[in-house]
């Protein structure tokens, strides 16, 4: 597995010190949290002797880009179920095409049945399909961010610093669940704040909690309750993929001042939401870590917006 660097940022909102963990620098298909998870999924694919992959995601999906890329590099067929409601050309969808993944379009309401039908079809043709939930959801994806949490602790020990808050963009919730599980395992007291980019509470927070408890089950540990989950849906705006001028300005500022690309769908929205949360909750004089969960190709999709006055 890869250990990613942590950089200090120029941002000084409310006299807080800001740092960023650069999972976008994982050296697989533009990196990101989906790459960290994918490494573990493909280890399991090899262990189980599967010969093709089935997964799910939109045309903006970082997950689908990375899964299809690694599958292609290993000579495995990749099948993606994608909602027609979010169908649009993106840098990610173009790369998925380059990698030769087979796309099945369907309405969101038909996704579950379409996945089942595709898996049964492949089995009937003699394949051994391996299904990965959208976004790398599940205990394997959670494990990836338990590992990342351990990296954060090692950084703190080496640098003599302690992060009072860890912020991230929270989508399917597995990344946040892994960080929460890491905190529970290592016994630290800090705030892990997931800024939702799409889902609303109570569903969004419950999904994170379910992922946490599923992972704890696998270790034979006691369940936790919702009070350990900070899933914030105040900055969802119109839902997945929606953004405003403040998010564009945030992306422009972070790029200009720190040379780090963010995007409107995931990291830029999460970084903006983090700043709004800090202001609303009057957080001052603390050390704050933001997890850069990737999405660099989507930054280039947004580039025209950034250059408009």
Tab-separated table of C-alpha atoms in Angstrom, residues 35 40 75 81 84 132 137 179 183 227 247:
chain	number	residue	atom	x	y	z
A	35	UNK	CA	-7.381	3.981	-5.818
A	40	UNK	CA	-7.366	-4.068	-1.733
A	75	UNK	CA	-6.452	-8.252	-18.677
A	81	UNK	CA	-23.803	-0.280	-14.628
A	84	UNK	CA	-28.779	7.270	-17.481
A	132	UNK	CA	-17.636	-4.157	-6.324
A	137	UNK	CA	-18.443	0.403	-0.492
A	179	UNK	CA	-11.453	6.877	9.478
A	183	UNK	CA	-10.217	6.321	15.566
A	227	UNK	CA	-23.258	9.826	18.184
A	247	UNK	CA	-17.105	26.543	-4.567
